[in-house]
Coordinates of C-alpha atoms in Angstrom, one line a residue:
Chain H
M233 CA -78.3 -25.6 90.5
G234 CA -75.5 -28.0 91.4
V235 CA -72.4 -26.7 93.2
T236 CA -71.4 -23.3 94.6
V237 CA -67.7 -22.4 94.7
L238 CA -66.9 -21.2 98.2
K239 CA -63.1 -21.0 97.6
S240 CA -61.6 -21.2 94.2
G241 CA -58.3 -23.1 94.9
L242 CA -55.2 -22.2 93.0
L243 CA -56.3 -23.0 89.4
T244 CA -59.5 -25.0 89.2
T245 CA -60.9 -25.3 85.7
V246 CA -63.7 -27.1 83.9
Q247 CA -62.1 -29.6 81.5
D248 CA -63.1 -32.5 79.3
L249 CA -61.0 -34.4 76.7
G250 CA -60.4 -31.3 74.6
R251 CA -61.6 -29.3 71.7
H252 CA -60.6 -31.3 68.6
G253 CA -61.2 -30.3 65.0
Y254 CA -60.4 -26.6 65.1
Q255 CA -56.6 -26.5 65.2
R256 CA -56.7 -25.3 61.6
A257 CA -58.2 -22.1 62.9
G258 CA -55.4 -21.8 65.5
I259 CA -57.8 -23.0 68.2
I260 CA -56.0 -24.6 71.1
V261 CA -57.0 -28.1 72.1
S262 CA -57.0 -27.7 75.9
G263 CA -58.6 -30.6 77.9
A264 CA -57.4 -32.4 81.0
M265 CA -53.6 -32.4 81.6
D266 CA -53.8 -35.9 83.1
S267 CA -56.4 -37.5 80.8
L268 CA -56.0 -40.9 82.5
S269 CA -57.1 -39.7 86.0
F270 CA -59.8 -37.6 84.3
R271 CA -61.2 -40.6 82.5
L272 CA -61.0 -42.9 85.5
A273 CA -63.0 -40.4 87.6
N274 CA -65.7 -40.2 84.8
L275 CA -65.7 -44.0 84.5
L276 CA -66.2 -44.5 88.3
V277 CA -69.4 -42.4 88.3
G278 CA -70.6 -44.1 85.1
N279 CA -70.3 -41.0 82.9
E280 CA -70.0 -40.9 79.1
I281 CA -66.6 -40.0 77.7
L282 CA -67.6 -36.4 76.8
A283 CA -68.7 -35.4 80.3
A284 CA -66.9 -32.4 81.8
G285 CA -65.3 -32.4 85.2
L286 CA -63.0 -30.2 87.3
E287 CA -59.2 -30.1 87.1
V288 CA -57.7 -29.1 90.5
T289 CA -54.1 -27.8 90.6
L290 CA -51.8 -27.8 93.7
I291 CA -54.4 -26.1 96.1
G292 CA -57.9 -27.5 96.0
P293 CA -61.2 -25.5 96.1
T294 CA -64.0 -25.6 98.6
L295 CA -67.4 -26.6 97.0
R296 CA -70.9 -26.7 98.5
F297 CA -73.4 -29.0 97.0
E298 CA -76.9 -27.6 96.4
V299 CA -78.1 -31.0 95.0
D300 CA -77.6 -34.7 95.8
S301 CA -74.8 -35.9 93.6
I302 CA -72.3 -38.7 93.2
I303 CA -68.7 -37.8 92.7
A304 CA -65.3 -39.5 92.2
I305 CA -61.9 -38.0 92.7
C306 CA -58.8 -39.4 90.9
G307 CA -55.2 -38.3 90.4
G308 CA -53.1 -36.5 93.0
N309 CA -54.0 -36.9 96.6
F310 CA -55.0 -33.5 98.1
T311 CA -56.6 -35.1 101.2
P312 CA -60.2 -34.5 100.2
T313 CA -62.9 -34.3 102.9
I314 CA -66.7 -34.0 103.0
N315 CA -68.0 -32.1 106.0
N316 CA -64.4 -32.4 107.4
E317 CA -64.4 -36.2 107.2
E318 CA -61.7 -37.6 104.9
I319 CA -63.0 -39.5 101.8
P320 CA -61.1 -42.0 99.7
L321 CA -59.9 -41.4 96.2
N322 CA -60.6 -43.7 93.2
K323 CA -64.1 -44.6 94.3
P324 CA -67.6 -43.2 93.8
I325 CA -69.0 -41.2 96.7
F326 CA -72.5 -40.1 97.5
V327 CA -72.8 -36.5 98.4
R328 CA -75.9 -34.8 99.9
K329 CA -77.3 -31.4 99.4
G330 CA -75.5 -29.0 101.8
D331 CA -72.3 -31.1 102.0
Q332 CA -69.0 -29.3 101.7
L333 CA -66.1 -30.8 99.7
K334 CA -62.7 -29.4 100.9
F335 CA -59.2 -30.3 100.2
G336 CA -56.3 -30.4 102.6
T337 CA -52.6 -31.2 102.4
L338 CA -51.2 -32.3 99.1
Q339 CA -49.7 -35.7 99.7
Y340 CA -48.6 -36.6 96.2
G341 CA -49.2 -35.6 92.6
S342 CA -50.1 -32.0 91.4
R343 CA -53.5 -32.3 89.9
C344 CA -56.7 -34.2 90.7
Y345 CA -60.0 -34.5 88.9
I346 CA -63.5 -34.4 90.2
A347 CA -66.1 -36.1 88.2
F348 CA -69.8 -35.5 88.9
K349 CA -72.4 -38.1 87.8
G350 CA -74.0 -36.6 84.7
G351 CA -71.2 -34.1 84.2
I352 CA -71.1 -30.4 84.5
L353 CA -74.1 -29.1 82.5
I354 CA -72.7 -26.1 80.8
D355 CA -73.0 -25.4 77.0
Q356 CA -70.3 -26.7 74.7
V357 CA -68.2 -24.2 72.7
L358 CA -66.9 -25.6 69.5
G359 CA -67.8 -29.1 70.6
S360 CA -66.1 -29.0 74.0
R361 CA -66.7 -27.7 77.6
S362 CA -63.0 -27.3 78.3
T363 CA -61.8 -24.0 79.5
C364 CA -59.5 -22.4 77.0
L365 CA -57.5 -20.1 79.3
P366 CA -55.2 -18.5 76.7
A367 CA -58.2 -17.3 74.6
N368 CA -60.7 -17.0 77.5
F369 CA -63.6 -19.0 76.3
G370 CA -65.3 -22.3 77.2
G371 CA -65.8 -23.6 80.7
I372 CA -67.1 -21.0 83.2
K373 CA -66.6 -17.6 81.4
G374 CA -63.4 -18.8 79.9
R375 CA -61.5 -18.6 83.1
A376 CA -60.5 -20.5 86.3
L377 CA -63.3 -20.9 88.9
Q378 CA -63.9 -18.0 91.3
K379 CA -65.7 -17.7 94.6
G380 CA -69.4 -17.5 93.9
D381 CA -69.4 -19.4 90.6
K382 CA -72.1 -22.0 90.2
L383 CA -71.7 -25.3 88.4
P384 CA -75.0 -26.8 87.2
L385 CA -75.4 -30.6 87.9
I386 CA -78.1 -33.2 87.7
D387 CA -80.0 -33.4 91.0
F388 CA -80.3 -37.1 91.8
S389 CA -82.5 -36.6 94.9
Y390 CA -81.8 -40.2 95.9
K391 CA -83.5 -42.0 98.8
H392 CA -80.7 -44.2 100.0
S393 CA -77.0 -43.5 100.1
Y394 CA -75.5 -46.8 99.1
K395 CA -72.1 -47.9 100.1
L396 CA -70.8 -48.6 96.6
S397 CA -68.6 -51.6 96.6
W398 CA -66.2 -50.8 93.8
S399 CA -63.0 -48.8 93.7
L400 CA -60.0 -48.8 91.5
S401 CA -57.1 -51.1 92.1
S402 CA -53.7 -49.6 93.0
Y403 CA -52.6 -50.5 89.5
F404 CA -53.6 -47.1 88.1
D405 CA -51.8 -45.2 90.8
S406 CA -48.7 -47.2 90.1
L407 CA -48.9 -46.0 86.5
L408 CA -49.2 -42.4 87.6
F409 CA -46.8 -42.2 90.5
N410 CA -43.4 -43.8 89.9
N411 CA -39.9 -42.6 89.2
E412 CA -39.5 -44.4 85.9
P413 CA -38.0 -42.3 83.0
I414 CA -40.4 -40.5 80.8
R415 CA -40.4 -42.3 77.4
F416 CA -40.1 -40.4 74.1
L417 CA -40.0 -40.8 70.3
K418 CA -37.3 -39.0 68.4
G419 CA -38.5 -35.6 67.4
R420 CA -38.5 -34.5 63.7
Q421 CA -35.4 -32.3 64.2
Y422 CA -33.6 -34.9 66.5
Y423 CA -30.7 -35.3 64.1
L424 CA -30.2 -31.5 63.8
F425 CA -29.0 -31.5 67.4
N426 CA -25.3 -32.0 68.0
D427 CA -24.1 -35.4 69.3
E428 CA -23.3 -34.0 72.7
S429 CA -26.8 -32.5 73.1
I430 CA -28.4 -35.8 72.2
R431 CA -26.2 -37.6 74.7
L432 CA -27.0 -35.1 77.4
F433 CA -30.7 -35.3 76.7
Q434 CA -30.7 -39.1 77.0
T435 CA -28.4 -39.4 80.0
T436 CA -28.9 -36.4 82.3
S437 CA -31.8 -35.4 84.6
Y438 CA -33.9 -32.3 84.1
S439 CA -35.9 -30.5 86.7
L440 CA -39.3 -29.1 86.2
S441 CA -39.2 -25.3 86.4
N442 CA -41.5 -23.0 88.4
E443 CA -42.5 -21.3 85.1
S444 CA -44.5 -24.3 84.0
N445 CA -48.2 -24.2 83.3
R446 CA -50.9 -25.8 81.3
M447 CA -49.3 -24.5 78.1
G448 CA -45.9 -25.9 78.6
F449 CA -43.5 -27.5 81.1
R450 CA -40.2 -25.7 81.1
M451 CA -37.2 -27.8 82.1
E452 CA -33.9 -26.9 83.6
G453 CA -30.8 -28.9 83.0
A454 CA -28.2 -29.5 80.3
S455 CA -28.4 -27.0 77.4
L456 CA -29.2 -28.5 74.0
H457 CA -28.0 -27.0 70.7
L458 CA -28.2 -27.7 67.0
S459 CA -25.1 -28.6 65.1
N460 CA -25.8 -25.6 62.9
Q461 CA -27.9 -22.8 64.3
Q462 CA -30.8 -22.2 61.9
E463 CA -34.2 -20.6 61.7
L464 CA -37.0 -23.2 61.0
L465 CA -40.3 -22.7 59.4
T466 CA -43.3 -22.9 61.8
E467 CA -45.0 -26.4 61.7
G468 CA -47.5 -28.5 63.6
V469 CA -46.8 -29.5 67.3
A470 CA -48.7 -31.9 69.6
F471 CA -49.3 -32.6 73.3
G472 CA -45.9 -33.8 74.5
T473 CA -43.8 -32.3 71.9
V474 CA -40.4 -31.3 73.4
Q475 CA -39.1 -28.2 71.6
V476 CA -35.8 -26.4 72.3
P477 CA -35.6 -22.6 72.0
A478 CA -32.4 -20.7 71.5
N479 CA -31.5 -20.8 75.2
G480 CA -31.1 -24.6 75.0
Q481 CA -33.6 -25.4 77.8
P482 CA -36.3 -27.8 76.6
I483 CA -40.0 -27.1 76.9
I484 CA -42.6 -29.9 76.8
L485 CA -45.9 -28.6 75.2
M486 CA -48.9 -29.5 77.3
A487 CA -52.7 -29.3 77.1
D488 CA -53.0 -25.6 76.3
R489 CA -50.2 -25.6 73.7
Q490 CA -50.4 -23.4 70.6
T491 CA -51.3 -25.3 67.5
T492 CA -48.0 -24.6 65.6
G493 CA -44.5 -23.8 66.6
G494 CA -41.1 -22.9 65.1
Y495 CA -38.6 -24.3 67.5
P496 CA -36.7 -27.5 66.8
K497 CA -38.3 -30.6 68.2
I498 CA -35.9 -33.0 69.9
A499 CA -38.5 -35.4 71.2
Q500 CA -42.1 -36.4 71.6
V501 CA -43.3 -37.7 75.0
I502 CA -45.3 -40.9 74.4
S503 CA -49.0 -40.6 75.2
V504 CA -49.2 -43.1 78.0
D505 CA -46.5 -41.2 79.9
L506 CA -48.2 -37.8 79.6
P507 CA -50.6 -38.3 82.6
R508 CA -47.6 -39.2 84.8
L509 CA -45.7 -36.1 83.5
A510 CA -48.7 -33.9 84.2
Q511 CA -48.6 -35.1 87.9
L512 CA -45.1 -33.7 88.4
K513 CA -44.5 -30.6 90.5
P514 CA -42.0 -27.8 90.0
G515 CA -38.6 -29.1 91.2
D516 CA -39.3 -32.7 90.4
S517 CA -36.7 -34.5 88.4
I518 CA -37.3 -36.0 84.9
D519 CA -35.2 -38.6 83.0
F520 CA -35.9 -39.4 79.4
S521 CA -35.6 -42.8 77.6
E522 CA -36.3 -43.5 74.0
V523 CA -38.8 -46.0 72.5
S524 CA -40.0 -46.6 69.0
I525 CA -43.3 -45.4 67.5
F526 CA -44.3 -49.1 67.2
E527 CA -43.8 -49.7 70.9
A528 CA -45.5 -46.4 71.9
Q529 CA -48.6 -47.2 69.9
N530 CA -48.7 -50.7 71.3
L531 CA -48.6 -49.2 74.8
A532 CA -51.4 -46.8 73.9
L533 CA -53.6 -49.6 72.5
K534 CA -53.0 -51.7 75.6
R535 CA -53.9 -48.8 77.9
E536 CA -57.0 -48.1 75.8
N537 CA -58.1 -51.7 76.0
E538 CA -57.7 -51.8 79.8
L539 CA -59.8 -48.6 80.1
K540 CA -62.5 -50.1 77.9
A541 CA -62.6 -53.3 79.8
L542 CA -62.8 -51.4 83.1
Q543 CA -65.7 -49.2 81.7
K544 CA -67.7 -52.4 80.9
I545 CA -67.3 -53.7 84.4
I546 CA -68.2 -50.4 86.0
L547 CA -71.2 -49.8 83.8
A548 CA -72.5 -53.3 84.7
K549 CA -72.2 -52.4 88.4
W550 CA -74.1 -49.2 87.9
K551 CA -76.9 -51.1 86.4
E552 CA -77.4 -52.9 89.7
V553 CA -77.7 -49.6 91.6
E554 CA -81.1 -48.1 92.1
L555 CA -81.0 -44.4 93.1
Chain N
M278 CA -42.6 -39.8 42.1
Q279 CA -43.2 -39.3 45.7
D280 CA -42.1 -35.8 46.8
F281 CA -43.0 -35.9 50.4
I282 CA -41.9 -37.6 53.6
I283 CA -44.3 -38.8 56.4
H284 CA -43.0 -38.6 59.9
P285 CA -44.7 -39.8 63.1
L286 CA -45.3 -36.6 65.2
S287 CA -47.0 -38.5 68.1
E288 CA -49.1 -41.7 68.5
D289 CA -52.1 -39.8 67.0
A290 CA -50.5 -37.6 64.4
V291 CA -48.2 -37.7 61.4
L292 CA -46.5 -34.7 59.8
I293 CA -46.2 -34.7 56.0
H294 CA -43.1 -32.7 54.9
F295 CA -43.2 -31.4 51.4
G296 CA -39.6 -30.1 50.9
H297 CA -37.5 -27.4 52.4
K298 CA -38.8 -24.4 50.7
N299 CA -42.3 -23.0 51.0
Q300 CA -44.4 -25.6 49.4
N301 CA -47.8 -24.2 50.3
I302 CA -49.5 -25.1 47.0
K303 CA -48.6 -28.7 47.7
V304 CA -50.0 -28.4 51.2
Q305 CA -53.3 -27.0 49.9
N306 CA -53.5 -29.7 47.3
A307 CA -52.9 -32.4 49.9
I308 CA -55.7 -31.0 52.1
N309 CA -58.1 -31.2 49.1
Q310 CA -57.1 -34.7 48.3
I311 CA -57.3 -36.0 51.8
E312 CA -60.7 -34.3 52.4
S313 CA -62.0 -35.8 49.1
F314 CA -60.8 -39.3 50.2
P315 CA -60.8 -39.3 54.0
F316 CA -59.6 -42.5 55.7
W317 CA -61.5 -44.1 58.6
G318 CA -60.1 -42.5 61.8
L319 CA -59.0 -39.2 60.3
R320 CA -59.5 -36.5 62.9
E321 CA -58.2 -33.1 61.6
L322 CA -55.6 -31.5 59.3
V323 CA -53.3 -28.7 60.4
P324 CA -51.5 -27.0 57.6
A325 CA -48.3 -24.9 57.9
Y326 CA -45.9 -23.4 55.3
H327 CA -44.3 -26.6 54.1
T328 CA -45.9 -29.3 56.2
L329 CA -49.3 -30.8 56.9
T330 CA -50.1 -32.4 60.2
V331 CA -52.7 -35.1 60.0
Y332 CA -54.3 -36.1 63.3
Y333 CA -56.0 -39.5 63.6
D334 CA -57.5 -41.8 66.2
P335 CA -55.2 -44.8 66.5
F336 CA -57.9 -46.8 68.2
I337 CA -60.3 -46.3 65.2
V338 CA -57.6 -46.8 62.6
N339 CA -57.1 -50.2 64.4
G340 CA -54.5 -52.9 63.6
S341 CA -51.3 -53.6 65.5
F342 CA -49.4 -50.6 64.0
P343 CA -51.8 -47.7 63.2
F344 CA -48.9 -45.4 62.1
E345 CA -48.0 -47.8 59.2
K346 CA -51.6 -48.1 58.2
V347 CA -52.1 -44.3 58.2
K348 CA -48.9 -43.8 56.3
G349 CA -50.1 -46.3 53.7
H350 CA -53.5 -44.5 53.4
L351 CA -51.8 -41.2 52.9
E352 CA -49.3 -42.4 50.3
N353 CA -52.2 -43.9 48.4
I354 CA -54.3 -40.7 48.6
L355 CA -51.4 -38.4 47.7
K356 CA -49.8 -40.5 44.9
E357 CA -51.8 -38.7 42.2
N358 CA -50.2 -35.3 41.7
D359 CA -53.3 -33.2 42.0
T360 CA -52.7 -29.7 40.8
T361 CA -56.2 -28.9 40.0
S362 CA -57.1 -27.3 43.3
V363 CA -59.3 -24.3 43.1
F364 CA -59.0 -21.8 45.9
N365 CA -61.8 -19.6 47.0
N366 CA -59.4 -16.6 47.1
R367 CA -61.6 -14.3 49.2
F368 CA -60.2 -10.7 49.2
I369 CA -60.3 -8.9 52.6
E370 CA -59.1 -5.4 53.3
I371 CA -57.9 -4.9 56.9
P372 CA -57.8 -1.3 58.3
V373 CA -54.6 -0.6 60.2
C374 CA -53.5 2.4 62.2
Y375 CA -49.8 2.8 61.8
E376 CA -49.5 5.7 64.2
I377 CA -46.8 5.7 66.9
E378 CA -49.2 4.8 69.8
F379 CA -49.9 1.4 68.1
A380 CA -46.6 1.0 66.3
P381 CA -43.8 0.9 69.0
D382 CA -41.3 -0.8 66.6
L383 CA -42.0 0.9 63.3
E384 CA -39.5 3.7 63.6
E385 CA -36.6 1.4 64.5
L386 CA -37.6 -1.0 61.7
A387 CA -37.8 1.9 59.2
N388 CA -34.4 3.4 60.3
S389 CA -32.6 0.0 60.2
N390 CA -33.9 -0.6 56.7
N391 CA -33.1 2.9 55.5
L392 CA -36.7 3.9 55.0
T393 CA -38.8 6.8 56.3
V394 CA -41.8 5.7 58.4
E395 CA -44.1 6.9 55.6
E396 CA -42.2 4.7 53.1
A397 CA -42.4 1.7 55.3
I398 CA -46.2 2.2 55.8
H399 CA -46.7 2.7 52.1
I400 CA -44.7 -0.5 51.3
H401 CA -46.5 -2.6 53.9
S402 CA -50.0 -1.4 52.8
S403 CA -49.6 -1.6 49.0
V404 CA -49.0 -5.4 48.7
I405 CA -51.6 -8.1 48.5
Y406 CA -50.7 -10.9 50.9
D407 CA -51.6 -14.6 50.9
V408 CA -52.9 -16.2 54.1
R409 CA -50.8 -19.3 54.2
F410 CA -52.3 -20.8 57.4
I411 CA -53.8 -19.9 60.7
G412 CA -51.7 -20.9 63.7
F413 CA -50.0 -19.9 66.9
S414 CA -53.3 -18.6 68.5
P415 CA -56.9 -18.6 67.4
G416 CA -57.3 -16.7 64.2
F417 CA -53.6 -15.6 63.9
P418 CA -52.8 -15.4 60.1
F419 CA -49.4 -16.2 58.8
L420 CA -49.1 -14.0 55.7
E421 CA -46.7 -14.3 52.8
G422 CA -45.7 -11.5 50.4
L423 CA -43.8 -9.1 52.7
N424 CA -41.6 -6.8 50.6
E425 CA -37.9 -7.5 51.3
K426 CA -37.3 -3.9 52.3
L427 CA -39.4 -4.6 55.4
H428 CA -37.7 -7.9 56.5
F429 CA -36.6 -7.5 60.1
P430 CA -35.7 -10.1 62.8
R431 CA -37.8 -10.8 65.8
K432 CA -37.1 -8.9 69.1
T433 CA -34.3 -10.5 71.1
V434 CA -36.5 -10.4 74.2
P435 CA -40.2 -11.1 73.5
R436 CA -42.8 -8.8 75.0
L437 CA -44.8 -10.2 77.8
K438 CA -48.0 -8.7 76.3
V439 CA -48.7 -7.8 72.7
H440 CA -52.1 -6.1 72.3
Q441 CA -54.8 -7.9 70.3
G442 CA -55.0 -6.6 66.7
S443 CA -51.3 -5.7 66.6
V444 CA -49.7 -6.1 63.2
G445 CA -46.2 -7.6 63.4
I446 CA -43.2 -8.5 61.4
A447 CA -40.8 -11.4 62.1
G448 CA -38.1 -12.0 59.5
K449 CA -39.9 -12.3 56.2
Q450 CA -43.3 -12.9 57.7
T451 CA -46.0 -10.5 58.7
G452 CA -49.1 -11.4 60.8
I453 CA -51.7 -10.1 63.1
Y454 CA -52.0 -10.9 66.8
S455 CA -55.6 -12.2 67.3
L456 CA -55.4 -12.2 71.1
D457 CA -53.5 -10.4 73.8
S458 CA -50.5 -12.7 74.2
P459 CA -46.8 -12.7 74.8
G460 CA -44.8 -12.3 71.5
G461 CA -41.6 -11.4 69.9
W462 CA -42.7 -9.9 66.6
Q463 CA -41.9 -6.3 65.8
I464 CA -45.1 -4.3 66.1
I465 CA -45.8 -1.8 63.3
G466 CA -49.5 -1.0 63.7
R467 CA -52.9 -2.2 65.0
T468 CA -56.2 -3.1 63.5
P469 CA -59.5 -2.3 65.2
I470 CA -61.2 -5.4 63.7
K471 CA -61.5 -8.7 65.5
L472 CA -59.7 -11.7 64.0
F473 CA -61.2 -14.1 66.5
N474 CA -64.7 -13.9 67.9
I475 CA -66.1 -17.0 69.6
N476 CA -69.6 -15.3 70.1
I477 CA -70.6 -15.3 66.5
K478 CA -73.2 -18.1 66.3
N479 CA -73.0 -20.5 63.3
E480 CA -70.1 -18.8 61.7
S481 CA -66.4 -19.4 61.7
P482 CA -64.9 -17.9 64.8
T483 CA -62.0 -16.6 62.8
L484 CA -62.0 -13.8 60.3
L485 CA -59.4 -15.3 57.9
K486 CA -58.6 -18.7 56.6
A487 CA -55.9 -20.3 54.5
G488 CA -56.2 -19.2 50.9
D489 CA -57.6 -15.8 51.6
K490 CA -55.9 -12.7 50.1
V491 CA -55.4 -9.7 52.4
K492 CA -54.5 -6.0 51.9
F493 CA -53.8 -3.5 54.7
H494 CA -55.5 -0.1 54.5
P495 CA -54.0 2.7 56.6
I496 CA -56.4 4.6 58.9
S497 CA -56.0 7.4 61.3
Q498 CA -56.1 7.1 65.1
K499 CA -59.5 8.8 65.1
D500 CA -60.8 6.2 62.6
F501 CA -59.4 3.5 64.7
Y502 CA -61.3 4.6 67.8
L503 CA -64.5 5.2 65.8
W504 CA -64.3 1.9 63.9
K505 CA -67.5 -0.1 63.9
E506 CA -67.5 -3.6 62.4

């Protein structure tokens, strides 16, 4: 066995990078809300890209290790401790059998990710270990973790606990936690909105509503309306699609979004800004600013290259470590 | 002549738009063409009534502007007007209990459309519907072919929970809720069969797929409870 859940936290789920290839059957993609922090945590412990970890939301769980493991925590800072001693984020940490991982005060962010070296060893369902909460499958019994759940891990039974020398630079935190506007592409129905709505969307702030979850972030602010009210045919939607139902308050579709939707799309949040968006809390303010698809893809390619370069360096470091 | 428009949906997806009316045959043809000549980096295809969403991996597609490259690939693949698609056309009968316990909105719908409940049931269950696509939630079929006499707008306030198996009407669409979920469709019956089952090994987890033909078959409440798949 690996880890026993002593306290569940608010919403702790097993996630990976999502269940791709089955949207045609209506199957929701799921996966980590902040895929950047999720990937960084996996990179730090030397995991492959498909390894599953935990997504922690607003209130952290308490976990007891039943094996020796190596973990890394990235994303929001929930003041993590091991046996009541504070541990750093963004760096690999040796954990011994019997150790307890707890979380304290939320200092910033809203989600953090725990990667375990070797990943969480549960079966894949349709090619992914992500928990699909809306349809109750994947992860641990298709639901958030509960007290008493057990997560199987590799037992490293190592002889020496190394002080591992590497940790992430503050560059990645600066990408995740800043007050810059959220950048977007024009949505497919952008020009169906009236001029006033487009102006308001571009120039006023929205606040993230309490009724936000892994499916969608509801926003409160200026009401947006079409020039001519009309019923649209259902069509594909993506992570980050900003759609506007009849009440005029935009909703940003997140990791557990449905595969298709019928509301007009005013915008699409660009992929490099989705992790930052996912770290916002209800009540936080959001401004939007437009970029082109060319710019958005350039930013995505640059981010990907940075992560690949980082992965090379970390894997080389792991080669020098003898467990 | 090119009769579609390719829009960027996100950095890893384009949406191909085939005109304003229902262009489902074009969508199905496009799926066949793209699957016959897939491009490097293609991830998955998500059909809807008049659009096809094409997901791709921008890092595999490569180049400085993956969207332009994918757009070029798709224009090439779709330039031949392929109308030779053959559909599998499976025919599936779905038992539905239309009794009041499972059909909270049937009476209002019938009254508003100047029908008796019996007439509404008869009309709904005597048509063969086309499954246009599966969307919204796992296994939820969007069906086409609803008789005009049954067209009825969505509820103004959606229900917080619609029971799995509920058969609904929204405007000119009819469909079946594959999971318990919130929803605004008018509920006129319920089927005892499962449209989504993740526990079936090595089989599709959904009962229906695009291209299938479906007919509803009225059953009693007793049959509903005794139904075995």
